[in-house]
């Protein structure tokens, strides 16, 4: 049997300290926590940075390092620094060094990096080793070369290699959310379907229970399946909360693709052991012919400047779309004539349909509308210049030529704010591996005296 | 006629990775589940999202009384055209369907 303690759904999200302490008292074999996902958008992978505050991350990581030392078991984090790029891994390694220096701990650290070299990927692309998933953007050598970061999602095998070094702490770059949890149960011979299914149920911490904010859960893996036990005093796992978690952020509720195979839970049985623990068995792991790892890549998509104006005049609110369409045309013409080409101006109507756009069937204005001006351009200076051409229109543009010049509400000065570089995801592909470590690097470091 | 959001326990949508959107309709009872499964077809979901019906995956999960749809996102997450980074607001479009 292997016990995996999961403090929360992600480092930086917070957890109930009492629940973590209860989990440590259960004598886990490993503590596993996720450090990120793509869910916050392409900026983090594009820049190789973390979305959580360094101070928050350091505070929680220090507590987990102390809990690990107390339990005397390995601590692993996957997708370190939100995106799992090499620079985000280095960021967490730096934080770890600081904590070691401040606490006088002694730590054997394994670092598993997932960043991909573009020349190696271009070779692999040429050899037909990169294949698209559905739906995939068009891939070319140029697209690969244009990415600021590309990562491969490590699976259980690469995590096992890191754990086999005897490391106290494993800091991993991009991994699948599940692999950091399934790796140890799999290497100790637990049921493969149960290991991956339990890992999927556990990857968001207590989200699969009645008290998601309590964070900490314990999953016990064995030869037939797994048992989930929430560590929060108020949290309960029920067959419904556990089975429903397979739906969460998962396009197919029965199947989960992983490096080396897929999990099929269509025959899984969920049984309440008591009013807070659930036992799951009957999940199946199906080995695939090829060993592939998923790739994620982000590249520069231009520079953006945003402007905001609010409109309260009832006649303008009633005609807001006409007003904005007219502004977009006139500002675009003027900016092309005066500052350059290749930019886009988009005006979104907050209070009407800014959230859903043309898909919205219920859009209707209230007493006021916010107009969010988005200028996207190939350079930062052009995006700022175009936004400055746009601003007089947002301030004073009349609905008709005859009327007195109106003035609308800018909430701040200057009304435009540069968002800097913006990024886009441009890979939804898998890379075939012959050597399971060929796309990853593993290094060991002894920290402390 | 009532709106789906009025008879279902919950209608939620989320990203399933940057390229997919998934919509879960928690019906709460067998009778509502049966009614929703009959009424909410893949064609209606395709219509809501202005997608082709062939790209809409549909899952009837009777053990949970959940009807689930997955489809490519209306715009890839975080692109200039995307308006909702986490994809949770799309659920409103489904909840507003008449059943």
mmCIF file with all atom_site columns, N, CA, C and O in Angstrom, chain A residues 38-39 41 134-135 240 243 247-253 344 346 348 353-355 357 359 362 376 425 427-428, chain B residues 12 14-16 18-20 22 24 48 50 59 61 64 68 70 77-78 80 82-83 85-86 89-90 93 96:
data_model
loop_
_atom_site.group_PDB
_atom_site.id
_atom_site.type_symbol
_atom_site.label_atom_id
_atom_site.label_alt_id
_atom_site.label_comp_id
_atom_site.label_asym_id
_atom_site.label_entity_id
_atom_site.label_seq_id
_atom_site.pdbx_PDB_ins_code
_atom_site.Cartn_x
_atom_site.Cartn_y
_atom_site.Cartn_z
_atom_site.occupancy
_atom_site.B_iso_or_equiv
_atom_site.pdbx_formal_charge
_atom_site.auth_seq_id
_atom_site.auth_comp_id
_atom_site.auth_asym_id
_atom_site.auth_atom_id
_atom_site.pdbx_PDB_model_num
ATOM 1   N N  . UNK A 1 38  ? -2.274  25.247 -17.444 1.00 0.00 ? 38  UNK A N  1
ATOM 2   C CA . UNK A 1 38  ? -2.422  26.245 -18.506 1.00 0.00 ? 38  UNK A CA 1
ATOM 3   C C  . UNK A 1 38  ? -3.615  27.151 -18.254 1.00 0.00 ? 38  UNK A C  1
ATOM 4   O O  . UNK A 1 38  ? -3.868  28.067 -19.036 1.00 0.00 ? 38  UNK A O  1
ATOM 5   N N  . UNK A 1 39  ? -4.366  26.895 -17.170 1.00 0.00 ? 39  UNK A N  1
ATOM 6   C CA . UNK A 1 39  ? -5.679  27.517 -17.035 1.00 0.00 ? 39  UNK A CA 1
ATOM 7   C C  . UNK A 1 39  ? -5.641  29.031 -16.893 1.00 0.00 ? 39  UNK A C  1
ATOM 8   O O  . UNK A 1 39  ? -6.636  29.700 -17.108 1.00 0.00 ? 39  UNK A O  1
ATOM 9   N N  . UNK A 1 41  ? -3.803  30.934 -18.702 1.00 0.00 ? 41  UNK A N  1
ATOM 10  C CA . UNK A 1 41  ? -3.530  31.542 -19.992 1.00 0.00 ? 41  UNK A CA 1
ATOM 11  C C  . UNK A 1 41  ? -2.078  31.483 -20.421 1.00 0.00 ? 41  UNK A C  1
ATOM 12  O O  . UNK A 1 41  ? -1.198  31.047 -19.672 1.00 0.00 ? 41  UNK A O  1
ATOM 13  N N  . UNK A 1 134 ? -6.501  16.809 -31.461 1.00 0.00 ? 134 UNK A N  1
ATOM 14  C CA . UNK A 1 134 ? -7.672  17.499 -32.006 1.00 0.00 ? 134 UNK A CA 1
ATOM 15  C C  . UNK A 1 134 ? -8.137  18.567 -31.010 1.00 0.00 ? 134 UNK A C  1
ATOM 16  O O  . UNK A 1 134 ? -8.313  18.213 -29.843 1.00 0.00 ? 134 UNK A O  1
ATOM 17  N N  . UNK A 1 135 ? -8.331  19.808 -31.386 1.00 0.00 ? 135 UNK A N  1
ATOM 18  C CA . UNK A 1 135 ? -7.991  20.477 -32.639 1.00 0.00 ? 135 UNK A CA 1
ATOM 19  C C  . UNK A 1 135 ? -6.597  21.069 -32.505 1.00 0.00 ? 135 UNK A C  1
ATOM 20  O O  . UNK A 1 135 ? -6.270  21.641 -31.474 1.00 0.00 ? 135 UNK A O  1
ATOM 21  N N  . UNK A 1 240 ? -20.608 10.323 -5.045  1.00 0.00 ? 240 UNK A N  1
ATOM 22  C CA . UNK A 1 240 ? -20.987 11.342 -6.016  1.00 0.00 ? 240 UNK A CA 1
ATOM 23  C C  . UNK A 1 240 ? -19.885 12.382 -6.209  1.00 0.00 ? 240 UNK A C  1
ATOM 24  O O  . UNK A 1 240 ? -19.514 12.701 -7.332  1.00 0.00 ? 240 UNK A O  1
ATOM 25  N N  . UNK A 1 243 ? -16.900 10.547 -8.071  1.00 0.00 ? 243 UNK A N  1
ATOM 26  C CA . UNK A 1 243 ? -17.101 10.185 -9.482  1.00 0.00 ? 243 UNK A CA 1
ATOM 27  C C  . UNK A 1 243 ? -17.332 11.440 -10.329 1.00 0.00 ? 243 UNK A C  1
ATOM 28  O O  . UNK A 1 243 ? -16.895 11.502 -11.477 1.00 0.00 ? 243 UNK A O  1
ATOM 29  N N  . UNK A 1 247 ? -15.388 14.591 -14.342 1.00 0.00 ? 247 UNK A N  1
ATOM 30  C CA . UNK A 1 247 ? -15.924 15.531 -15.330 1.00 0.00 ? 247 UNK A CA 1
ATOM 31  C C  . UNK A 1 247 ? -15.084 16.797 -15.404 1.00 0.00 ? 247 UNK A C  1
ATOM 32  O O  . UNK A 1 247 ? -15.062 17.487 -16.418 1.00 0.00 ? 247 UNK A O  1
ATOM 33  N N  . UNK A 1 248 ? -14.442 17.127 -14.286 1.00 0.00 ? 248 UNK A N  1
ATOM 34  C CA . UNK A 1 248 ? -13.908 18.470 -14.089 1.00 0.00 ? 248 UNK A CA 1
ATOM 35  C C  . UNK A 1 248 ? -12.745 18.763 -15.032 1.00 0.00 ? 248 UNK A C  1
ATOM 36  O O  . UNK A 1 248 ? -11.729 18.071 -15.005 1.00 0.00 ? 248 UNK A O  1
ATOM 37  N N  . UNK A 1 249 ? -12.898 19.799 -15.828 1.00 0.00 ? 249 UNK A N  1
ATOM 38  C CA . UNK A 1 249 ? -11.863 20.236 -16.771 1.00 0.00 ? 249 UNK A CA 1
ATOM 39  C C  . UNK A 1 249 ? -11.335 19.074 -17.609 1.00 0.00 ? 249 UNK A C  1
ATOM 40  O O  . UNK A 1 249 ? -10.167 19.034 -17.979 1.00 0.00 ? 249 UNK A O  1
ATOM 41  N N  . UNK A 1 250 ? -12.203 18.110 -17.883 1.00 0.00 ? 250 UNK A N  1
ATOM 42  C CA . UNK A 1 250 ? -11.820 16.922 -18.628 1.00 0.00 ? 250 UNK A CA 1
ATOM 43  C C  . UNK A 1 250 ? -12.814 16.767 -19.767 1.00 0.00 ? 250 UNK A C  1
ATOM 44  O O  . UNK A 1 250 ? -14.019 16.710 -19.523 1.00 0.00 ? 250 UNK A O  1
ATOM 45  N N  . UNK A 1 251 ? -12.332 16.709 -21.013 1.00 0.00 ? 251 UNK A N  1
ATOM 46  C CA . UNK A 1 251 ? -13.291 16.700 -22.121 1.00 0.00 ? 251 UNK A CA 1
ATOM 47  C C  . UNK A 1 251 ? -14.032 15.371 -22.208 1.00 0.00 ? 251 UNK A C  1
ATOM 48  O O  . UNK A 1 251 ? -15.217 15.340 -22.504 1.00 0.00 ? 251 UNK A O  1
ATOM 49  N N  . UNK A 1 252 ? -13.368 14.255 -21.912 1.00 0.00 ? 252 UNK A N  1
ATOM 50  C CA . UNK A 1 252 ? -14.032 12.956 -21.929 1.00 0.00 ? 252 UNK A CA 1
ATOM 51  C C  . UNK A 1 252 ? -14.081 12.417 -20.499 1.00 0.00 ? 252 UNK A C  1
ATOM 52  O O  . UNK A 1 252 ? -13.038 12.200 -19.887 1.00 0.00 ? 252 UNK A O  1
ATOM 53  N N  . UNK A 1 253 ? -15.271 12.207 -19.928 1.00 0.00 ? 253 UNK A N  1
ATOM 54  C CA . UNK A 1 253 ? -15.362 11.859 -18.505 1.00 0.00 ? 253 UNK A CA 1
ATOM 55  C C  . UNK A 1 253 ? -14.905 10.439 -18.179 1.00 0.00 ? 253 UNK A C  1
ATOM 56  O O  . UNK A 1 253 ? -14.711 10.120 -17.006 1.00 0.00 ? 253 UNK A O  1
ATOM 57  N N  . UNK A 1 344 ? -4.576  46.180 -34.845 1.00 0.00 ? 344 UNK A N  1
ATOM 58  C CA . UNK A 1 344 ? -6.012  45.899 -34.777 1.00 0.00 ? 344 UNK A CA 1
ATOM 59  C C  . UNK A 1 344 ? -6.596  46.739 -33.650 1.00 0.00 ? 344 UNK A C  1
ATOM 60  O O  . UNK A 1 344 ? -6.015  46.812 -32.570 1.00 0.00 ? 344 UNK A O  1
ATOM 61  N N  . UNK A 1 346 ? -10.051 46.874 -31.378 1.00 0.00 ? 346 UNK A N  1
ATOM 62  C CA . UNK A 1 346 ? -11.322 46.227 -31.048 1.00 0.00 ? 346 UNK A CA 1
ATOM 63  C C  . UNK A 1 346 ? -11.929 46.953 -29.852 1.00 0.00 ? 346 UNK A C  1
ATOM 64  O O  . UNK A 1 346 ? -11.227 47.293 -28.898 1.00 0.00 ? 346 UNK A O  1
ATOM 65  N N  . UNK A 1 348 ? -14.789 46.546 -26.955 1.00 0.00 ? 348 UNK A N  1
ATOM 66  C CA . UNK A 1 348 ? -15.722 45.618 -26.303 1.00 0.00 ? 348 UNK A CA 1
ATOM 67  C C  . UNK A 1 348 ? -16.649 46.390 -25.381 1.00 0.00 ? 348 UNK A C  1
ATOM 68  O O  . UNK A 1 348 ? -16.202 47.297 -24.679 1.00 0.00 ? 348 UNK A O  1
ATOM 69  N N  . UNK A 1 353 ? -22.152 42.927 -24.034 1.00 0.00 ? 353 UNK A N  1
ATOM 70  C CA . UNK A 1 353 ? -21.783 41.571 -24.439 1.00 0.00 ? 353 UNK A CA 1
ATOM 71  C C  . UNK A 1 353 ? -20.269 41.355 -24.428 1.00 0.00 ? 353 UNK A C  1
ATOM 72  O O  . UNK A 1 353 ? -19.760 40.560 -25.209 1.00 0.00 ? 353 UNK A O  1
ATOM 73  N N  . UNK A 1 354 ? -19.576 42.047 -23.503 1.00 0.00 ? 354 UNK A N  1
ATOM 74  C CA . UNK A 1 354 ? -18.108 41.925 -23.484 1.00 0.00 ? 354 UNK A CA 1
ATOM 75  C C  . UNK A 1 354 ? -17.664 40.502 -23.171 1.00 0.00 ? 354 UNK A C  1
ATOM 76  O O  . UNK A 1 354 ? -16.595 40.073 -23.600 1.00 0.00 ? 354 UNK A O  1
ATOM 77  N N  . UNK A 1 355 ? -18.471 39.750 -22.432 1.00 0.00 ? 355 UNK A N  1
ATOM 78  C CA . UNK A 1 355 ? -18.059 38.413 -21.994 1.00 0.00 ? 355 UNK A CA 1
ATOM 79  C C  . UNK A 1 355 ? -18.212 37.381 -23.101 1.00 0.00 ? 355 UNK A C  1
ATOM 80  O O  . UNK A 1 355 ? -17.349 36.525 -23.280 1.00 0.00 ? 355 UNK A O  1
ATOM 81  N N  . UNK A 1 357 ? -19.586 38.126 -26.460 1.00 0.00 ? 357 UNK A N  1
ATOM 82  C CA . UNK A 1 357 ? -19.520 38.623 -27.832 1.00 0.00 ? 357 UNK A CA 1
ATOM 83  C C  . UNK A 1 357 ? -20.744 38.249 -28.645 1.00 0.00 ? 357 UNK A C  1
ATOM 84  O O  . UNK A 1 357 ? -21.868 38.256 -28.146 1.00 0.00 ? 357 UNK A O  1
ATOM 85  N N  . UNK A 1 359 ? -21.903 35.552 -29.559 1.00 0.00 ? 359 UNK A N  1
ATOM 86  C CA . UNK A 1 359 ? -22.671 34.365 -29.146 1.00 0.00 ? 359 UNK A CA 1
ATOM 87  C C  . UNK A 1 359 ? -23.809 34.737 -28.203 1.00 0.00 ? 359 UNK A C  1
ATOM 88  O O  . UNK A 1 359 ? -24.758 33.971 -28.018 1.00 0.00 ? 359 UNK A O  1
ATOM 89  N N  . UNK A 1 362 ? -28.708 37.483 -25.183 1.00 0.00 ? 362 UNK A N  1
ATOM 90  C CA . UNK A 1 362 ? -29.472 38.237 -24.171 1.00 0.00 ? 362 UNK A CA 1
ATOM 91  C C  . UNK A 1 362 ? -28.917 39.650 -23.976 1.00 0.00 ? 362 UNK A C  1
ATOM 92  O O  . UNK A 1 362 ? -29.293 40.320 -23.022 1.00 0.00 ? 362 UNK A O  1
ATOM 93  N N  . UNK A 1 376 ? -3.956  45.970 -30.565 1.00 0.00 ? 376 UNK A N  1
ATOM 94  C CA . UNK A 1 376 ? -2.904  44.960 -30.661 1.00 0.00 ? 376 UNK A CA 1
ATOM 95  C C  . UNK A 1 376 ? -2.055  45.279 -31.882 1.00 0.00 ? 376 UNK A C  1
ATOM 96  O O  . UNK A 1 376 ? -2.601  45.530 -32.964 1.00 0.00 ? 376 UNK A O  1
ATOM 97  N N  . UNK A 1 425 ? -1.011  30.347 -27.128 1.00 0.00 ? 425 UNK A N  1
ATOM 98  C CA . UNK A 1 425 ? -0.663  28.925 -27.190 1.00 0.00 ? 425 UNK A CA 1
ATOM 99  C C  . UNK A 1 425 ? -0.646  28.516 -28.657 1.00 0.00 ? 425 UNK A C  1
ATOM 100 O O  . UNK A 1 425 ? -1.557  28.876 -29.412 1.00 0.00 ? 425 UNK A O  1
ATOM 101 N N  . UNK A 1 427 ? 0.659   25.124 -29.678 1.00 0.00 ? 427 UNK A N  1
ATOM 102 C CA . UNK A 1 427 ? 0.880   23.682 -29.875 1.00 0.00 ? 427 UNK A CA 1
ATOM 103 C C  . UNK A 1 427 ? -0.213  22.899 -29.169 1.00 0.00 ? 427 UNK A C  1
ATOM 104 O O  . UNK A 1 427 ? -0.525  23.179 -28.007 1.00 0.00 ? 427 UNK A O  1
ATOM 105 N N  . UNK A 1 428 ? -0.792  21.939 -29.862 1.00 0.00 ? 428 UNK A N  1
ATOM 106 C CA . UNK A 1 428 ? -1.623  20.916 -29.217 1.00 0.00 ? 428 UNK A CA 1
ATOM 107 C C  . UNK A 1 428 ? -1.233  19.599 -29.880 1.00 0.00 ? 428 UNK A C  1
ATOM 108 O O  . UNK A 1 428 ? -1.972  19.021 -30.653 1.00 0.00 ? 428 UNK A O  1
ATOM 109 N N  . UNK B 2 12  ? -22.354 24.199 -15.592 1.00 0.00 ? 12  UNK B N  1
ATOM 110 C CA . UNK B 2 12  ? -21.042 24.849 -15.504 1.00 0.00 ? 12  UNK B CA 1
ATOM 111 C C  . UNK B 2 12  ? -20.249 24.598 -16.775 1.00 0.00 ? 12  UNK B C  1
ATOM 112 O O  . UNK B 2 12  ? -20.461 23.603 -17.471 1.00 0.00 ? 12  UNK B O  1
ATOM 113 N N  . UNK B 2 14  ? -16.043 24.946 -18.259 1.00 0.00 ? 14  UNK B N  1
ATOM 114 C CA . UNK B 2 14  ? -14.636 25.191 -17.928 1.00 0.00 ? 14  UNK B CA 1
ATOM 115 C C  . UNK B 2 14  ? -13.789 24.830 -19.138 1.00 0.00 ? 14  UNK B C  1
ATOM 116 O O  . UNK B 2 14  ? -14.206 24.064 -19.997 1.00 0.00 ? 14  UNK B O  1
ATOM 117 N N  . UNK B 2 15  ? -12.571 25.367 -19.154 1.00 0.00 ? 15  UNK B N  1
ATOM 118 C CA . UNK B 2 15  ? -11.595 24.888 -20.129 1.00 0.00 ? 15  UNK B CA 1
ATOM 119 C C  . UNK B 2 15  ? -11.273 23.432 -19.825 1.00 0.00 ? 15  UNK B C  1
ATOM 120 O O  . UNK B 2 15  ? -11.216 23.034 -18.666 1.00 0.00 ? 15  UNK B O  1
ATOM 121 N N  . UNK B 2 16  ? -11.025 22.661 -20.880 1.00 0.00 ? 16  UNK B N  1
ATOM 122 C CA . UNK B 2 16  ? -10.371 21.357 -20.705 1.00 0.00 ? 16  UNK B CA 1
ATOM 123 C C  . UNK B 2 16  ? -9.090  21.469 -21.523 1.00 0.00 ? 16  UNK B C  1
ATOM 124 O O  . UNK B 2 16  ? -9.003  20.971 -22.642 1.00 0.00 ? 16  UNK B O  1
ATOM 125 N N  . UNK B 2 18  ? -6.217  24.389 -23.207 1.00 0.00 ? 18  UNK B N  1
ATOM 126 C CA . UNK B 2 18  ? -6.404  25.663 -23.927 1.00 0.00 ? 18  UNK B CA 1
ATOM 127 C C  . UNK B 2 18  ? -7.302  25.570 -25.159 1.00 0.00 ? 18  UNK B C  1
ATOM 128 O O  . UNK B 2 18  ? -7.768  26.589 -25.645 1.00 0.00 ? 18  UNK B O  1
ATOM 129 N N  . UNK B 2 19  ? -7.523  24.364 -25.649 1.00 0.00 ? 19  UNK B N  1
ATOM 130 C CA . UNK B 2 19  ? -8.216  24.226 -26.934 1.00 0.00 ? 19  UNK B CA 1
ATOM 131 C C  . UNK B 2 19  ? -9.649  23.717 -26.815 1.00 0.00 ? 19  UNK B C  1
ATOM 132 O O  . UNK B 2 19  ? -10.393 23.754 -27.786 1.00 0.00 ? 19  UNK B O  1
ATOM 133 N N  . UNK B 2 20  ? -10.029 23.213 -25.629 1.00 0.00 ? 20  UNK B N  1
ATOM 134 C CA . UNK B 2 20  ? -11.355 22.615 -25.463 1.00 0.00 ? 20  UNK B CA 1
ATOM 135 C C  . UNK B 2 20  ? -12.162 23.322 -24.392 1.00 0.00 ? 20  UNK B C  1
ATOM 136 O O  . UNK B 2 20  ? -11.627 23.825 -23.403 1.00 0.00 ? 20  UNK B O  1
ATOM 137 N N  . UNK B 2 22  ? -15.599 22.427 -21.969 1.00 0.00 ? 22  UNK B N  1
ATOM 138 C CA . UNK B 2 22  ? -16.492 21.345 -21.571 1.00 0.00 ? 22  UNK B CA 1
ATOM 139 C C  . UNK B 2 22  ? -17.612 21.903 -20.707 1.00 0.00 ? 22  UNK B C  1
ATOM 140 O O  . UNK B 2 22  ? -17.390 22.800 -19.883 1.00 0.00 ? 22  UNK B O  1
ATOM 141 N N  . UNK B 2 24  ? -20.873 20.920 -18.266 1.00 0.00 ? 24  UNK B N  1
ATOM 142 C CA . UNK B 2 24  ? -21.497 19.866 -17.456 1.00 0.00 ? 24  UNK B CA 1
ATOM 143 C C  . UNK B 2 24  ? -22.857 20.341 -16.982 1.00 0.00 ? 24  UNK B C  1
ATOM 144 O O  . UNK B 2 24  ? -22.969 21.402 -16.352 1.00 0.00 ? 24  UNK B O  1
ATOM 145 N N  . UNK B 2 48  ? -25.677 26.983 -30.367 1.00 0.00 ? 48  UNK B N  1
ATOM 146 C CA . UNK B 2 48  ? -25.323 27.969 -29.337 1.00 0.00 ? 48  UNK B CA 1
ATOM 147 C C  . UNK B 2 48  ? -23.912 28.513 -29.563 1.00 0.00 ? 48  UNK B C  1
ATOM 148 O O  . UNK B 2 48  ? -23.666 29.713 -29.453 1.00 0.00 ? 48  UNK B O  1
ATOM 149 N N  . UNK B 2 50  ? -22.129 28.289 -32.354 1.00 0.00 ? 50  UNK B N  1
ATOM 150 C CA . UNK B 2 50  ? -21.842 28.496 -33.777 1.00 0.00 ? 50  UNK B CA 1
ATOM 151 C C  . UNK B 2 50  ? -20.727 27.559 -34.240 1.00 0.00 ? 50  UNK B C  1
ATOM 152 O O  . UNK B 2 50  ? -19.784 27.978 -34.929 1.00 0.00 ? 50  UNK B O  1
ATOM 153 N N  . UNK B 2 59  ? -21.950 13.279 -23.817 1.00 0.00 ? 59  UNK B N  1
ATOM 154 C CA . UNK B 2 59  ? -21.868 12.149 -22.894 1.00 0.00 ? 59  UNK B CA 1
ATOM 155 C C  . UNK B 2 59  ? -23.076 12.162 -21.971 1.00 0.00 ? 59  UNK B C  1
ATOM 156 O O  . UNK B 2 59  ? -23.290 13.135 -21.243 1.00 0.00 ? 59  UNK B O  1
ATOM 157 N N  . UNK B 2 61  ? -24.404 10.673 -18.715 1.00 0.00 ? 61  UNK B N  1
ATOM 158 C CA . UNK B 2 61  ? -23.853 9.938  -17.574 1.00 0.00 ? 61  UNK B CA 1
ATOM 159 C C  . UNK B 2 61  ? -24.979 9.670  -16.583 1.00 0.00 ? 61  UNK B C  1
ATOM 160 O O  . UNK B 2 61  ? -25.225 10.458 -15.664 1.00 0.00 ? 61  UNK B O  1
ATOM 161 N N  . UNK B 2 64  ? -24.672 9.692  -12.689 1.00 0.00 ? 64  UNK B N  1
ATOM 162 C CA . UNK B 2 64  ? -24.557 10.999 -12.019 1.00 0.00 ? 64  UNK B CA 1
ATOM 163 C C  . UNK B 2 64  ? -25.712 11.941 -12.377 1.00 0.00 ? 64  UNK B C  1
ATOM 164 O O  . UNK B 2 64  ? -25.784 13.045 -11.854 1.00 0.00 ? 64  UNK B O  1
ATOM 165 N N  . UNK B 2 68  ? -23.128 15.883 -20.451 1.00 0.00 ? 68  UNK B N  1
ATOM 166 C CA . UNK B 2 68  ? -21.876 16.636 -20.651 1.00 0.00 ? 68  UNK B CA 1
ATOM 167 C C  . UNK B 2 68  ? -21.624 16.826 -22.136 1.00 0.00 ? 68  UNK B C  1
ATOM 168 O O  . UNK B 2 68  ? -21.866 15.914 -22.936 1.00 0.00 ? 68  UNK B O  1
ATOM 169 N N  . UNK B 2 70  ? -18.543 18.410 -24.852 1.00 0.00 ? 70  UNK B N  1
ATOM 170 C CA . UNK B 2 70  ? -17.211 18.986 -25.033 1.00 0.00 ? 70  UNK B CA 1
ATOM 171 C C  . UNK B 2 70  ? -17.064 19.400 -26.488 1.00 0.00 ? 70  UNK B C  1
ATOM 172 O O  . UNK B 2 70  ? -17.532 18.685 -27.383 1.00 0.00 ? 70  UNK B O  1
ATOM 173 N N  . UNK B 2 77  ? -7.928  29.579 -25.984 1.00 0.00 ? 77  UNK B N  1
ATOM 174 C CA . UNK B 2 77  ? -7.735  30.313 -24.730 1.00 0.00 ? 77  UNK B CA 1
ATOM 175 C C  . UNK B 2 77  ? -6.602  31.327 -24.830 1.00 0.00 ? 77  UNK B C  1
ATOM 176 O O  . UNK B 2 77  ? -5.488  30.988 -25.227 1.00 0.00 ? 77  UNK B O  1
ATOM 177 N N  . UNK B 2 78  ? -6.923  32.567 -24.465 1.00 0.00 ? 78  UNK B N  1
ATOM 178 C CA . UNK B 2 78  ? -5.884  33.588 -24.370 1.00 0.00 ? 78  UNK B CA 1
ATOM 179 C C  . UNK B 2 78  ? -5.488  34.249 -25.670 1.00 0.00 ? 78  UNK B C  1
ATOM 180 O O  . UNK B 2 78  ? -4.622  35.121 -25.670 1.00 0.00 ? 78  UNK B O  1
ATOM 181 N N  . UNK B 2 80  ? -6.179  36.765 -28.949 1.00 0.00 ? 80  UNK B N  1
ATOM 182 C CA . UNK B 2 80  ? -6.744  38.108 -28.981 1.00 0.00 ? 80  UNK B CA 1
ATOM 183 C C  . UNK B 2 80  ? -8.266  38.051 -29.044 1.00 0.00 ? 80  UNK B C  1
ATOM 184 O O  . UNK B 2 80  ? -8.958  38.916 -28.504 1.00 0.00 ? 80  UNK B O  1
ATOM 185 N N  . UNK B 2 82  ? -10.193 35.774 -27.685 1.00 0.00 ? 82  UNK B N  1
ATOM 186 C CA . UNK B 2 82  ? -10.808 35.140 -26.518 1.00 0.00 ? 82  UNK B CA 1
ATOM 187 C C  . UNK B 2 82  ? -11.263 36.202 -25.526 1.00 0.00 ? 82  UNK B C  1
ATOM 188 O O  . UNK B 2 82  ? -10.547 37.168 -25.267 1.00 0.00 ? 82  UNK B O  1
ATOM 189 N N  . UNK B 2 83  ? -12.462 35.989 -24.963 1.00 0.00 ? 83  UNK B N  1
ATOM 190 C CA . UNK B 2 83  ? -13.022 36.957 -24.026 1.00 0.00 ? 83  UNK B CA 1
ATOM 191 C C  . UNK B 2 83  ? -13.102 36.427 -22.604 1.00 0.00 ? 83  UNK B C  1
ATOM 192 O O  . UNK B 2 83  ? -13.443 37.169 -21.676 1.00 0.00 ? 83  UNK B O  1
ATOM 193 N N  . UNK B 2 85  ? -10.917 33.871 -20.171 1.00 0.00 ? 85  UNK B N  1
ATOM 194 C CA . UNK B 2 85  ? -9.725  33.025 -20.039 1.00 0.00 ? 85  UNK B CA 1
ATOM 195 C C  . UNK B 2 85  ? -10.037 31.639 -19.497 1.00 0.00 ? 85  UNK B C  1
ATOM 196 O O  . UNK B 2 85  ? -9.424  30.654 -19.900 1.00 0.00 ? 85  UNK B O  1
ATOM 197 N N  . UNK B 2 86  ? -10.967 31.558 -18.554 1.00 0.00 ? 86  UNK B N  1
ATOM 198 C CA . UNK B 2 86  ? -11.232 30.271 -17.897 1.00 0.00 ? 86  UNK B CA 1
ATOM 199 C C  . UNK B 2 86  ? -12.468 29.563 -18.456 1.00 0.00 ? 86  UNK B C  1
ATOM 200 O O  . UNK B 2 86  ? -12.760 28.447 -18.065 1.00 0.00 ? 86  UNK B O  1
ATOM 201 N N  . UNK B 2 89  ? -17.952 31.383 -18.260 1.00 0.00 ? 89  UNK B N  1
ATOM 202 C CA . UNK B 2 89  ? -19.158 32.166 -18.581 1.00 0.00 ? 89  UNK B CA 1
ATOM 203 C C  . UNK B 2 89  ? -19.985 31.554 -19.697 1.00 0.00 ? 89  UNK B C  1
ATOM 204 O O  . UNK B 2 89  ? -21.173 31.886 -19.831 1.00 0.00 ? 89  UNK B O  1
ATOM 205 N N  . UNK B 2 90  ? -19.385 30.676 -20.485 1.00 0.00 ? 90  UNK B N  1
ATOM 206 C CA . UNK B 2 90  ? -20.139 30.073 -21.584 1.00 0.00 ? 90  UNK B CA 1
ATOM 207 C C  . UNK B 2 90  ? -21.333 29.268 -21.069 1.00 0.00 ? 90  UNK B C  1
ATOM 208 O O  . UNK B 2 90  ? -22.302 29.044 -21.795 1.00 0.00 ? 90  UNK B O  1
ATOM 209 N N  . UNK B 2 93  ? -24.901 30.572 -21.634 1.00 0.00 ? 93  UNK B N  1
ATOM 210 C CA . UNK B 2 93  ? -25.571 30.385 -22.925 1.00 0.00 ? 93  UNK B CA 1
ATOM 211 C C  . UNK B 2 93  ? -26.364 29.083 -22.944 1.00 0.00 ? 93  UNK B C  1
ATOM 212 O O  . UNK B 2 93  ? -27.441 29.001 -23.538 1.00 0.00 ? 93  UNK B O  1
ATOM 213 N N  . UNK B 2 96  ? -29.475 29.183 -20.538 1.00 0.00 ? 96  UNK B N  1
ATOM 214 C CA . UNK B 2 96  ? -30.586 29.989 -21.061 1.00 0.00 ? 96  UNK B CA 1
ATOM 215 C C  . UNK B 2 96  ? -31.398 29.260 -22.125 1.00 0.00 ? 96  UNK B C  1
ATOM 216 O O  . UNK B 2 96  ? -32.416 29.789 -22.606 1.00 0.00 ? 96  UNK B O  1
#
